[in-house]
Coordinates of C-alpha atoms and ligand atoms in Angstrom, one line a residue:
Chain A
M6 CA 17.9 14.1 26.8
T7 CA 19.7 12.7 29.9
T8 CA 17.0 10.0 30.4
T9 CA 17.8 8.6 27.0
I10 CA 21.5 8.5 27.5
A11 CA 21.4 7.1 31.0
R12 CA 20.1 3.9 29.7
P13 CA 20.0 0.7 31.6
D14 CA 21.9 -2.5 30.9
V15 CA 20.4 -4.2 27.9
R16 CA 20.7 -7.6 29.5
T17 CA 18.6 -6.8 32.5
R18 CA 16.1 -5.0 30.3
R19 CA 14.9 -2.7 33.0
P20 CA 12.3 -0.3 31.7
V21 CA 13.7 3.0 30.6
L22 CA 11.0 5.2 31.9
A23 CA 9.0 4.6 35.0
D24 CA 6.4 1.9 34.4
P25 CA 2.9 2.6 35.8
V26 CA 2.9 -1.0 37.2
P27 CA 5.7 -1.7 39.6
A28 CA 8.0 -3.8 37.5
P29 CA 8.8 -7.3 38.9
M30 CA 12.4 -8.5 38.9
P31 CA 13.5 -8.4 35.3
V32 CA 13.3 -11.8 33.8
P33 CA 15.5 -12.7 30.9
H34 CA 13.5 -13.3 27.8
A35 CA 14.8 -16.8 27.4
T36 CA 12.5 -17.8 30.2
R37 CA 9.7 -15.5 29.4
E38 CA 9.1 -16.9 26.0
V39 CA 8.6 -20.5 27.1
A40 CA 4.8 -20.1 27.2
G41 CA 3.2 -20.0 23.8
P42 CA 4.7 -19.7 20.4
P43 CA 7.5 -17.2 19.7
A44 CA 6.6 -13.8 18.5
L45 CA 8.2 -14.5 15.2
L46 CA 9.5 -17.8 13.8
V47 CA 11.4 -18.0 10.6
E48 CA 12.4 -21.4 9.3
G49 CA 14.4 -22.3 6.3
V50 CA 13.2 -19.2 4.4
T51 CA 14.6 -18.6 0.9
K52 CA 13.6 -15.9 -1.5
R53 CA 14.9 -15.4 -5.1
F54 CA 14.2 -12.6 -7.5
V55 CA 14.3 -13.2 -11.2
V56 CA 15.5 -10.0 -12.9
G57 CA 15.5 -10.2 -16.6
R58 CA 14.8 -13.3 -18.6
K59 CA 18.3 -14.5 -19.1
R60 CA 20.1 -13.6 -15.9
K61 CA 20.5 -15.9 -12.9
P62 CA 18.0 -15.3 -10.1
V63 CA 19.2 -13.2 -7.2
V64 CA 19.0 -15.1 -4.0
A65 CA 18.0 -12.3 -1.7
V66 CA 17.3 -14.4 1.4
D67 CA 19.1 -17.8 1.6
D68 CA 17.8 -20.5 3.9
V69 CA 17.4 -18.2 6.9
S70 CA 16.1 -19.5 10.2
L71 CA 15.6 -17.4 13.3
H72 CA 13.1 -16.7 16.0
V73 CA 12.3 -13.6 18.0
G74 CA 10.9 -14.0 21.5
R75 CA 8.0 -12.0 22.9
G76 CA 9.2 -8.6 24.0
E77 CA 12.6 -9.1 22.3
I78 CA 14.3 -6.6 20.0
Y79 CA 16.1 -8.5 17.3
G80 CA 18.6 -6.6 15.2
L81 CA 19.4 -7.4 11.6
L82 CA 22.6 -6.1 10.3
G83 CA 24.3 -6.6 7.0
A84 CA 25.8 -4.8 4.0
N85 CA 23.6 -3.1 1.4
G86 CA 21.8 -5.7 -0.6
G87 CA 22.3 -8.2 2.2
G88 CA 18.7 -9.2 2.3
K89 CA 17.4 -7.4 5.4
S90 CA 14.6 -5.5 3.7
T91 CA 13.6 -8.6 1.8
L92 CA 13.4 -10.6 5.0
I93 CA 11.3 -7.9 6.6
R94 CA 8.9 -7.9 3.6
L95 CA 8.6 -11.6 3.8
M96 CA 7.5 -11.2 7.4
S97 CA 5.1 -8.4 6.4
T98 CA 3.2 -10.6 3.8
L99 CA 4.5 -8.3 1.0
L100 CA 6.4 -11.1 -0.6
T101 CA 5.7 -14.8 -1.0
L102 CA 8.2 -17.3 0.3
D103 CA 10.0 -19.6 -2.1
T104 CA 10.7 -22.1 0.6
G105 CA 10.3 -22.3 4.3
R106 CA 7.8 -20.8 6.7
I107 CA 7.3 -17.7 8.8
E108 CA 4.9 -17.6 11.7
V109 CA 3.8 -14.7 13.8
F110 CA 2.6 -15.9 17.2
G111 CA 1.8 -19.2 15.6
H112 CA 0.0 -17.8 12.6
D113 CA 1.5 -18.7 9.3
V114 CA 2.1 -15.7 7.0
E115 CA 0.8 -17.4 4.0
R116 CA -2.1 -19.5 5.3
D117 CA -3.3 -17.1 7.9
E118 CA -2.4 -13.9 6.2
M119 CA -5.2 -11.7 7.7
A120 CA -4.4 -12.7 11.3
V121 CA -0.7 -11.9 10.7
K122 CA -1.6 -8.6 9.2
R123 CA -3.5 -7.6 12.3
L124 CA -0.6 -8.3 14.5
I125 CA 2.2 -6.6 12.6
N126 CA 3.2 -3.2 11.3
R127 CA 6.2 -1.9 9.6
V128 CA 8.2 1.2 9.2
S129 CA 10.5 1.3 6.2
V130 CA 13.3 3.7 5.2
D131 CA 11.1 5.7 2.8
A132 CA 8.4 7.4 4.7
A133 CA 5.7 7.0 2.0
F134 CA 2.6 9.1 2.3
F135 CA 0.0 10.8 0.2
K136 CA 2.1 13.9 0.1
K137 CA -0.7 16.4 -0.5
L138 CA -2.7 15.0 2.4
S139 CA -1.9 16.2 5.9
P140 CA -0.1 13.8 8.3
M141 CA -3.4 13.6 10.2
E142 CA -5.3 12.6 7.1
N143 CA -2.7 10.0 6.3
L144 CA -2.7 8.7 9.8
L145 CA -6.5 8.5 9.9
F146 CA -6.5 6.6 6.7
A147 CA -4.1 4.0 8.1
A148 CA -6.0 3.8 11.4
R149 CA -9.3 3.2 9.6
M150 CA -7.8 0.4 7.6
Y151 CA -6.9 -1.2 10.9
G152 CA -10.3 -0.7 12.4
L153 CA -9.3 2.0 14.9
P154 CA -12.0 4.5 15.8
D155 CA -11.2 8.1 14.6
A156 CA -11.2 9.7 18.0
T157 CA -8.7 7.1 19.4
A158 CA -6.6 7.5 16.3
R159 CA -6.5 11.2 16.6
A160 CA -5.6 11.3 20.2
E161 CA -3.0 8.6 19.8
S162 CA -1.4 10.3 16.8
I163 CA -1.1 13.5 18.7
R164 CA 0.4 11.7 21.7
I165 CA 2.9 9.7 19.8
L166 CA 4.0 12.6 17.6
A167 CA 4.4 14.9 20.6
R168 CA 6.6 12.2 22.2
L169 CA 8.7 12.3 19.0
G170 CA 8.9 16.1 19.1
I171 CA 6.2 17.0 16.5
S172 CA 3.6 19.4 17.6
E173 CA -0.1 19.1 16.9
K174 CA 0.0 22.3 14.9
R175 CA 2.0 20.6 12.1
L176 CA -0.5 17.8 11.6
G177 CA -3.0 19.7 9.5
R178 CA -0.7 20.9 6.7
P179 CA 0.3 18.8 3.6
T180 CA 2.9 16.2 4.5
E181 CA 5.1 17.3 1.7
Q182 CA 5.9 20.4 3.7
M183 CA 7.6 18.4 6.3
S184 CA 11.3 17.6 6.3
R185 CA 12.3 14.0 5.6
G186 CA 13.1 13.3 9.3
M187 CA 9.7 14.7 10.4
Q188 CA 8.0 12.5 7.8
Q189 CA 9.9 9.5 9.1
K190 CA 8.5 10.3 12.6
V191 CA 5.0 10.4 11.2
A192 CA 5.7 7.0 9.5
I193 CA 6.7 5.7 12.9
A194 CA 3.5 7.0 14.4
R195 CA 1.5 5.4 11.6
A196 CA 3.0 2.0 12.5
L197 CA 2.6 2.4 16.3
L198 CA -1.0 3.7 16.1
T199 CA -2.2 0.2 15.4
S200 CA -0.5 -1.2 18.5
P201 CA 1.3 -3.9 16.6
T202 CA 2.5 -6.8 18.7
V203 CA 5.3 -7.4 16.2
L204 CA 6.9 -4.3 14.9
L205 CA 9.2 -4.4 11.9
L206 CA 11.5 -1.5 11.7
D207 CA 13.5 -1.2 8.5
E208 CA 16.1 1.4 9.1
P209 CA 13.7 3.7 11.1
T210 CA 16.4 6.1 12.1
T211 CA 18.2 6.5 8.8
G212 CA 18.3 10.2 7.9
L213 CA 17.3 11.5 11.4
D214 CA 19.4 14.1 13.2
P215 CA 21.2 12.8 16.4
R216 CA 18.6 14.1 18.7
S217 CA 15.7 12.7 16.7
K218 CA 17.6 9.4 16.6
L219 CA 17.7 9.3 20.4
D220 CA 14.1 10.3 20.6
V221 CA 13.1 7.4 18.3
Q222 CA 15.4 5.0 20.0
S223 CA 14.1 5.7 23.5
F224 CA 10.6 5.5 22.1
V225 CA 11.3 2.1 20.6
E226 CA 12.4 1.0 24.0
D227 CA 9.3 2.4 25.6
V228 CA 7.1 0.6 23.1
R229 CA 8.7 -2.7 23.9
T230 CA 8.2 -2.1 27.6
A231 CA 4.8 -0.6 27.5
H232 CA 3.2 -2.8 24.9
D233 CA 5.3 -5.9 25.3
A234 CA 5.9 -5.5 21.6
S235 CA 8.4 -7.7 19.8
I236 CA 10.6 -5.8 17.4
V237 CA 12.8 -6.6 14.4
L238 CA 15.1 -3.7 13.7
T239 CA 17.5 -3.3 10.8
T240 CA 20.0 -0.5 10.9
H241 CA 23.4 0.6 9.6
D242 CA 24.0 2.4 12.9
L243 CA 26.0 -0.1 15.0
A244 CA 25.7 2.0 18.2
E245 CA 22.0 1.9 17.8
A246 CA 22.0 -1.9 17.3
E247 CA 24.1 -2.3 20.4
R248 CA 21.9 0.0 22.4
L249 CA 18.5 -1.4 21.4
C250 CA 18.9 -5.0 20.4
D251 CA 18.8 -8.0 22.7
R252 CA 20.2 -10.1 20.0
I253 CA 21.7 -9.4 16.7
G254 CA 21.8 -11.4 13.5
I255 CA 24.1 -10.6 10.6
L256 CA 22.9 -11.3 7.0
D257 CA 25.5 -11.7 4.4
S258 CA 24.3 -12.2 0.8
G259 CA 21.1 -13.5 2.2
R260 CA 22.5 -15.9 4.6
L261 CA 22.3 -15.5 8.4
V262 CA 26.0 -15.9 9.1
V263 CA 26.0 -15.3 12.9
E264 CA 23.6 -14.5 15.7
G265 CA 23.9 -13.6 19.3
T266 CA 23.9 -10.8 21.8
A267 CA 26.1 -7.8 21.0
E268 CA 28.4 -8.9 23.9
A269 CA 28.6 -12.4 22.5
L270 CA 29.4 -11.2 19.0
K271 CA 32.1 -8.9 20.3
T272 CA 33.7 -11.7 22.3
R273 CA 33.5 -14.1 19.4
V274 CA 35.1 -11.8 16.9
A275 CA 37.9 -11.2 19.4
V276 CA 38.4 -14.9 20.1
E277 CA 37.8 -16.4 16.7
H278 CA 39.2 -13.7 14.5
G279 CA 41.6 -11.9 16.7
R280 CA 40.0 -8.5 16.2
A281 CA 39.1 -5.7 18.4
P282 CA 36.0 -6.7 20.5
T283 CA 33.7 -4.2 18.8
L284 CA 30.4 -4.6 16.9
E285 CA 32.1 -2.9 14.0
S286 CA 34.8 -5.5 13.7
A287 CA 32.1 -8.2 14.1
F288 CA 30.2 -6.6 11.2
M289 CA 33.4 -6.5 9.1
A290 CA 34.4 -10.0 9.9
W291 CA 31.0 -11.6 9.1
T292 CA 30.1 -9.6 6.1
G293 CA 33.5 -10.3 4.6
R294 CA 34.0 -6.7 3.7
S295 CA 37.0 -6.0 6.0
L296 CA 39.7 -3.9 4.4
D297 CA 42.6 -6.0 5.8
D298 CA 40.9 -9.2 5.0
D299 CA 40.3 -10.2 1.5
V300 CA 40.4 -13.9 2.3
E301 CA 37.2 -15.4 3.4
E302 CA 37.4 -16.9 6.9
S303 CA 37.0 -20.6 6.9
G304 CA 36.5 -23.2 9.5
G305 CA 34.4 -21.0 11.9
E306 CA 30.9 -22.1 12.6
E307 CA 29.6 -18.9 11.1
D308 CA 30.6 -20.3 7.7
G309 CA 28.9 -23.6 8.4
D310 CA 26.3 -23.2 5.6
D311 CA 28.8 -22.4 3.0
Chain B
M19 CA -16.5 -5.4 16.1
T20 CA -18.0 -7.9 13.6
V21 CA -16.3 -8.7 10.4
A22 CA -18.9 -6.8 8.4
T23 CA -18.5 -3.5 10.3
R24 CA -14.8 -3.8 10.2
E25 CA -14.7 -4.3 6.5
L26 CA -17.2 -1.5 6.0
R27 CA -15.0 0.8 8.0
A28 CA -12.1 -0.2 5.8
S29 CA -14.1 0.6 2.7
Y30 CA -15.0 4.0 4.3
A31 CA -11.2 4.6 4.8
F32 CA -10.8 4.5 1.0
I33 CA -13.8 6.7 0.4
A34 CA -12.6 9.3 2.9
R35 CA -9.1 9.2 1.6
N36 CA -10.1 9.7 -2.0
F37 CA -12.4 12.5 -0.9
S38 CA -9.5 14.2 0.9
L39 CA -7.4 13.7 -2.2
S40 CA -10.0 15.4 -4.4
R41 CA -10.1 18.3 -1.9
R42 CA -6.4 18.7 -1.8
Y43 CA -6.0 18.5 -5.6
W44 CA -9.0 20.8 -6.2
G45 CA -7.0 22.8 -8.8
W46 CA -6.5 19.6 -10.7
E47 CA -10.2 18.7 -10.3
L48 CA -11.2 22.0 -11.6
A49 CA -8.9 21.7 -14.6
F50 CA -10.3 18.2 -15.3
F51 CA -13.8 19.5 -15.1
V52 CA -13.2 22.3 -17.5
Y53 CA -11.5 19.8 -19.9
A54 CA -14.4 17.4 -19.7
L55 CA -17.0 20.1 -20.2
A56 CA -15.1 21.7 -23.1
G57 CA -14.7 18.3 -24.7
A58 CA -18.4 17.6 -24.4
L59 CA -19.3 21.0 -25.7
A60 CA -17.0 20.7 -28.7
I61 CA -18.6 17.4 -29.7
S62 CA -22.1 18.6 -29.2
F63 CA -21.5 21.5 -31.5
I64 CA -21.1 19.0 -34.4
G65 CA -24.8 18.4 -34.0
A66 CA -25.5 22.2 -33.9
A67 CA -23.4 22.6 -37.1
E68 CA -25.6 20.0 -38.8
G69 CA -28.7 21.9 -37.6
D70 CA -30.0 18.6 -36.3
P71 CA -31.3 18.9 -32.7
S72 CA -31.8 15.2 -32.3
L73 CA -28.2 14.6 -33.4
T74 CA -27.1 17.3 -30.9
F75 CA -28.9 15.6 -28.1
S76 CA -27.6 12.2 -29.1
L77 CA -24.0 13.6 -29.1
I78 CA -24.6 15.3 -25.8
I79 CA -25.7 12.0 -24.3
G80 CA -22.6 10.3 -25.8
A81 CA -20.3 12.9 -24.5
V82 CA -21.8 13.1 -21.0
F83 CA -22.2 9.4 -20.4
W84 CA -18.8 8.7 -21.8
N85 CA -17.5 11.2 -19.3
Y86 CA -19.3 9.2 -16.6
L87 CA -17.9 5.9 -17.7
S88 CA -14.4 7.0 -18.3
T89 CA -14.3 8.9 -15.0
V90 CA -15.4 5.9 -13.0
F91 CA -13.2 3.6 -15.0
S92 CA -10.1 5.6 -14.7
F93 CA -10.7 6.4 -11.1
I94 CA -10.8 2.8 -10.2
A95 CA -7.9 1.9 -12.5
E96 CA -5.9 4.7 -10.9
T97 CA -6.3 3.6 -7.4
I98 CA -3.2 1.3 -7.6
A99 CA -1.3 3.5 -10.0
W100 CA -1.6 6.5 -7.6
E101 CA -0.5 4.5 -4.6
R102 CA 2.5 3.2 -6.6
W103 CA 3.4 6.7 -7.5
E104 CA 3.2 7.9 -3.9
G105 CA 4.9 4.8 -2.6
T106 CA 2.1 3.9 -0.2
L107 CA 1.2 0.8 -2.0
E108 CA 3.1 -1.6 0.3
Y109 CA 1.5 0.0 3.4
T110 CA -2.0 -0.4 1.9
M111 CA -1.4 -3.9 0.8
M112 CA -0.1 -5.0 4.2
A113 CA -3.1 -3.6 6.0
P114 CA -5.6 -6.2 7.3
V115 CA -8.2 -5.3 4.7
R116 CA -9.9 -7.6 2.2
R117 CA -9.3 -6.6 -1.4
S118 CA -13.0 -6.6 -1.9
S119 CA -13.5 -4.0 0.8
Q120 CA -10.7 -1.9 -0.6
L121 CA -12.1 -2.0 -4.1
L122 CA -15.6 -1.4 -2.8
G123 CA -14.5 1.8 -1.1
S124 CA -12.5 3.0 -4.2
T125 CA -15.4 2.1 -6.5
L126 CA -18.1 3.7 -4.4
Y127 CA -16.2 6.9 -4.4
A128 CA -15.6 6.7 -8.1
V129 CA -19.3 6.2 -8.8
M130 CA -20.3 9.1 -6.5
Y131 CA -17.6 11.3 -8.0
G132 CA -18.6 10.3 -11.5
L133 CA -22.3 11.0 -10.9
V134 CA -21.7 14.5 -9.5
H135 CA -19.3 15.3 -12.3
T136 CA -21.6 14.0 -15.0
A137 CA -24.8 15.6 -13.6
V138 CA -23.1 19.0 -13.6
I139 CA -21.9 18.7 -17.1
L140 CA -25.3 17.4 -18.3
V141 CA -27.1 20.3 -16.7
V142 CA -24.7 22.8 -18.2
L143 CA -25.0 21.3 -21.7
V144 CA -28.8 21.0 -21.6
A145 CA -29.1 24.7 -20.5
F146 CA -26.5 25.7 -23.1
F147 CA -28.3 24.1 -26.0
G148 CA -31.7 24.8 -24.6
L149 CA -32.9 21.2 -24.8
D150 CA -36.3 20.1 -23.8
L151 CA -36.3 17.2 -21.4
A152 CA -40.0 17.1 -21.1
S153 CA -40.4 13.9 -23.1
A154 CA -37.3 12.2 -21.6
N155 CA -37.6 9.3 -19.2
V156 CA -34.9 10.2 -16.7
P157 CA -35.5 7.2 -14.3
T158 CA -34.8 4.8 -17.2
A159 CA -31.5 6.5 -17.8
V160 CA -30.6 6.3 -14.1
V161 CA -31.5 2.7 -13.8
V162 CA -29.5 1.8 -16.9
M163 CA -26.5 3.7 -15.6
L164 CA -26.7 2.1 -12.2
V165 CA -27.0 -1.4 -13.5
G166 CA -24.3 -0.7 -16.1
S167 CA -21.9 0.6 -13.4
F168 CA -21.4 -2.9 -12.1
S169 CA -19.8 -4.0 -15.4
I170 CA -17.7 -0.8 -15.5
I171 CA -16.5 -1.5 -12.0
G172 CA -15.6 -5.1 -13.0
I173 CA -13.6 -3.9 -16.0
G174 CA -12.1 -1.0 -13.9
T175 CA -10.9 -3.6 -11.3
M176 CA -9.2 -5.6 -14.0
A177 CA -7.6 -2.4 -15.4
A178 CA -6.4 -1.6 -11.8
I179 CA -4.3 -4.8 -12.1
L180 CA -2.2 -3.4 -14.9
P181 CA -0.2 -1.0 -12.7
L182 CA 0.3 -3.9 -10.2
L183 CA 1.8 -6.1 -12.9
Y184 CA 3.8 -3.5 -14.8
V185 CA 5.5 -1.0 -12.7
E186 CA 6.0 1.7 -15.3
R187 CA 3.8 0.8 -18.2
G188 CA 0.7 -0.2 -16.3
A189 CA -0.9 3.2 -16.2
Q190 CA -0.5 3.7 -19.9
M191 CA -2.1 0.3 -20.6
T192 CA -5.3 1.3 -18.9
F193 CA -5.6 4.2 -21.3
V194 CA -5.3 1.8 -24.2
L195 CA -8.1 -0.3 -22.8
Q196 CA -10.3 2.8 -22.2
S197 CA -9.8 4.1 -25.8
V198 CA -10.7 0.7 -27.2
I199 CA -14.0 0.8 -25.3
L200 CA -14.6 4.3 -26.6
V201 CA -14.2 3.3 -30.3
V202 CA -16.3 0.1 -30.2
S203 CA -19.2 1.2 -27.9
G204 CA -21.0 3.6 -30.2
V205 CA -20.4 6.6 -28.0
Y206 CA -20.8 9.2 -30.9
Y207 CA -22.2 7.1 -33.7
P208 CA -24.4 4.0 -34.1
V209 CA -22.4 0.8 -33.9
D210 CA -23.7 -0.5 -37.2
V211 CA -21.3 1.9 -39.0
L212 CA -18.5 -0.2 -37.6
P213 CA -16.9 -3.0 -39.6
Q214 CA -18.2 -6.5 -38.8
W215 CA -15.3 -7.5 -36.6
M216 CA -15.5 -4.4 -34.5
Q217 CA -19.2 -4.9 -34.0
V218 CA -18.3 -8.2 -32.3
L219 CA -16.3 -6.2 -29.8
S220 CA -19.1 -3.7 -29.4
K221 CA -21.4 -6.5 -28.4
L222 CA -18.9 -7.4 -25.7
S223 CA -18.6 -3.9 -24.3
P224 CA -21.0 -2.9 -21.6
A225 CA -20.7 0.7 -22.6
T226 CA -22.6 -0.1 -25.8
Y227 CA -25.7 -1.2 -23.8
I228 CA -25.4 1.6 -21.3
L229 CA -25.4 4.2 -24.1
D230 CA -28.2 2.5 -26.0
G231 CA -30.4 2.3 -22.9
V232 CA -29.7 5.9 -21.8
R233 CA -30.4 7.2 -25.3
A234 CA -33.6 5.2 -25.4
G235 CA -34.7 6.7 -22.1
L236 CA -33.7 10.3 -22.7
L237 CA -34.4 10.6 -26.5
D238 CA -37.4 8.4 -27.0
G239 CA -38.8 8.4 -23.5
A240 CA -38.5 4.6 -23.2
S241 CA -39.6 3.0 -20.0
V242 CA -37.5 0.6 -17.9
A243 CA -39.4 -2.3 -19.3
D244 CA -38.6 -1.1 -22.9
V245 CA -34.9 -1.3 -22.3
M246 CA -34.8 -4.8 -20.9
G247 CA -32.8 -5.7 -24.0
D248 CA -30.0 -3.6 -22.6
L249 CA -30.5 -4.2 -18.9
V250 CA -30.3 -8.0 -19.1
P251 CA -26.9 -8.2 -20.8
L252 CA -25.7 -5.5 -18.4
A253 CA -26.8 -7.4 -15.4
V254 CA -25.2 -10.6 -16.7
M255 CA -22.0 -8.8 -17.5
G256 CA -21.9 -7.2 -14.1
A257 CA -22.5 -10.6 -12.4
V258 CA -19.6 -12.0 -14.3
L259 CA -17.2 -9.1 -14.5
I260 CA -17.1 -8.1 -10.8
P261 CA -16.2 -11.6 -9.5
A262 CA -13.8 -12.0 -12.4
G263 CA -12.2 -8.7 -11.6
L264 CA -11.8 -9.6 -8.0
W265 CA -10.4 -13.0 -8.9
A266 CA -7.9 -11.5 -11.4
F267 CA -6.9 -8.9 -8.9
G268 CA -6.1 -11.6 -6.3
R269 CA -4.0 -13.4 -8.9
A270 CA -2.2 -10.3 -9.9
E271 CA -1.5 -9.5 -6.2
R272 CA 0.0 -12.9 -5.7
Y273 CA 2.1 -12.5 -8.8
A274 CA 3.3 -9.1 -7.6
K275 CA 4.2 -10.6 -4.2
R276 CA 6.1 -13.4 -5.8
T277 CA 8.1 -11.2 -8.1
G278 CA 8.7 -8.3 -5.8
K279 CA 6.6 -5.8 -7.8
L280 CA 4.9 -4.1 -4.9
K281 CA 8.0 -2.3 -3.7
R282 CA 9.3 0.9 -5.1
V283 CA 12.3 1.8 -3.0
G284 CA 14.1 0.6 0.1
Ligands
ATP26 N1 11.6 -6.3 -5.6 C1 12.8 -6.8 -6.0 N2 13.1 -7.2 -7.2 C2 14.3 -7.6 -7.6 N3 15.3 -7.8 -6.8 C3 15.2 -7.4 -5.5 C4 13.9 -6.9 -5.0 N4 14.1 -6.6 -3.7 C5 15.3 -6.9 -3.4 N5 16.0 -7.4 -4.5 C6 17.4 -7.8 -4.5 O1 17.6 -8.6 -3.3 C7 18.8 -8.4 -2.7 C8 18.6 -8.0 -1.3 O2 18.0 -6.7 -1.2 P1 17.5 -6.0 0.1 O3 16.7 -4.8 -0.3 O4 16.7 -7.1 0.9 O5 18.8 -5.6 0.9 P2 19.1 -4.8 2.2 O6 19.8 -5.7 3.1 O7 17.8 -4.3 2.7 O8 20.0 -3.6 1.7 P3 20.1 -2.1 2.2 O9 21.0 -2.1 3.4 O10 20.7 -1.4 1.0 O11 18.7 -1.6 2.5 C9 19.5 -7.3 -3.5 O12 20.4 -8.0 -4.4 C10 18.4 -6.7 -4.3 O13 18.8 -6.2 -5.6
MG27 MG1 17.0 -2.4 3.1

């Protein structure tokens, strides 16, 4: 476990584990992403849900714009119902956009849906499987849909799950016999099996024990390094966000109220709000849920789109 | 990998998955088989009670082929309902698979499953009632069933939409559709006993032509040429219903994505 704790500085983004290729001097992503379109581009995206005939529509995502550079891990934070999962679903072609556009490596999610689907995969909080089927049967089903040969899929599944602490022996019995955390790891394997270049992780570590959490976190870092994957991560674990994310955006009632590196957010919350320079106080300040603060902050640029 | 092989592999994914599901739920499959067999037997005994072998045979055909049609129909219709129940629907819908390949896979499995299921029941019933198939024209029955399957697949695809549109009620609504087809299609009685307005519906139901053609083949030994009157409407219906089913499925998927109906939790 020491390798996972002795982690490098996020800003230099040195690979966690030894890279087979000698790594060049770490280059900040800002300069790496100049060539080609960003991994993920979200522009002016709004999504409303109409629940019931009479009630006002819920604005789940409200005019959000952001981009994720190639190889970047972008964290989405926000209170329950803030719109994180909805934004992830919009990126995964599971919801249509009301307004705005989303592009994955220059492919529009609506017009070029199939190309986008080949590039992305997603892990969500609920590890949904055919519960009577074994993890291997579930994984093979997923792999076949993505056009992966069976032999490759089998070998990769075993490798990824071993890395996450699940032995090959467990893969033949019905998935329902696994604990929730184990199922979550299989869900992570399902997404990684298809080598997505953009990985959407919606609370991937919720419900995992501390050790499993570290396993998954260091694995996420590996995936970024080894596959040059770009990752969007939502989490309620602020330490995890701080550890993994190059940049963090906070969603409040569907609006992206602030965005920046963890360091920048901490500095800003100290300077602009006079709070302790922690991610927690940043979360409190920008989601307006702070105990000692019932009054909405005003004047700051984070409230610009009010 | 060419597009065609990729899509065929995707179809195979659904066939293999459904096969695994049948295997893992073998207890349920067995129960379903016993239920279907007992149902067919019970109905066939009506003919035995009347002491009319040709009525018995006709009822057996009705029971057996209704079993085929309803198995295929409900299997296809259930593909979405099942995934919704397991919560895997979002994962399947976001995979880079064309809906046509997905439905082709689910459908092929349903047809194979239905054929095996039905053949076993038919053999059991024929042996049980000691029927003589010497004068029957089996190829005619097979051709009618195969041609007719296309229409059933088309309707099944449309029925699969219901669970996509209605999160809870969708699965029940497919039962309603299925039972309407049962009543109007002359499964156990000639359609001319139906009131006039119902006969209009029976003309629109592919099951009517399938049963008519199968009966002609098995009871009267009719040749394929003799049952053209059934095959032509079936071919036309299949040619219309399959594209219509795919189109409607696409529309329903778009609606579900607009209104957020694909998700279950999270
Ligand atoms: N399919 C849906 N139908 C109707 N309303 C929805 C749907 N999905 C999300 N919403 C609404 O949109 C808003 C945002 O929900 P979302 O799931 O995106 O939040 P979240 O940030 O992921 O929350 P959590 O931290 O609890 O996972 C909520 O008000 C929710 O009720
Ligand atoms: Mg969520």
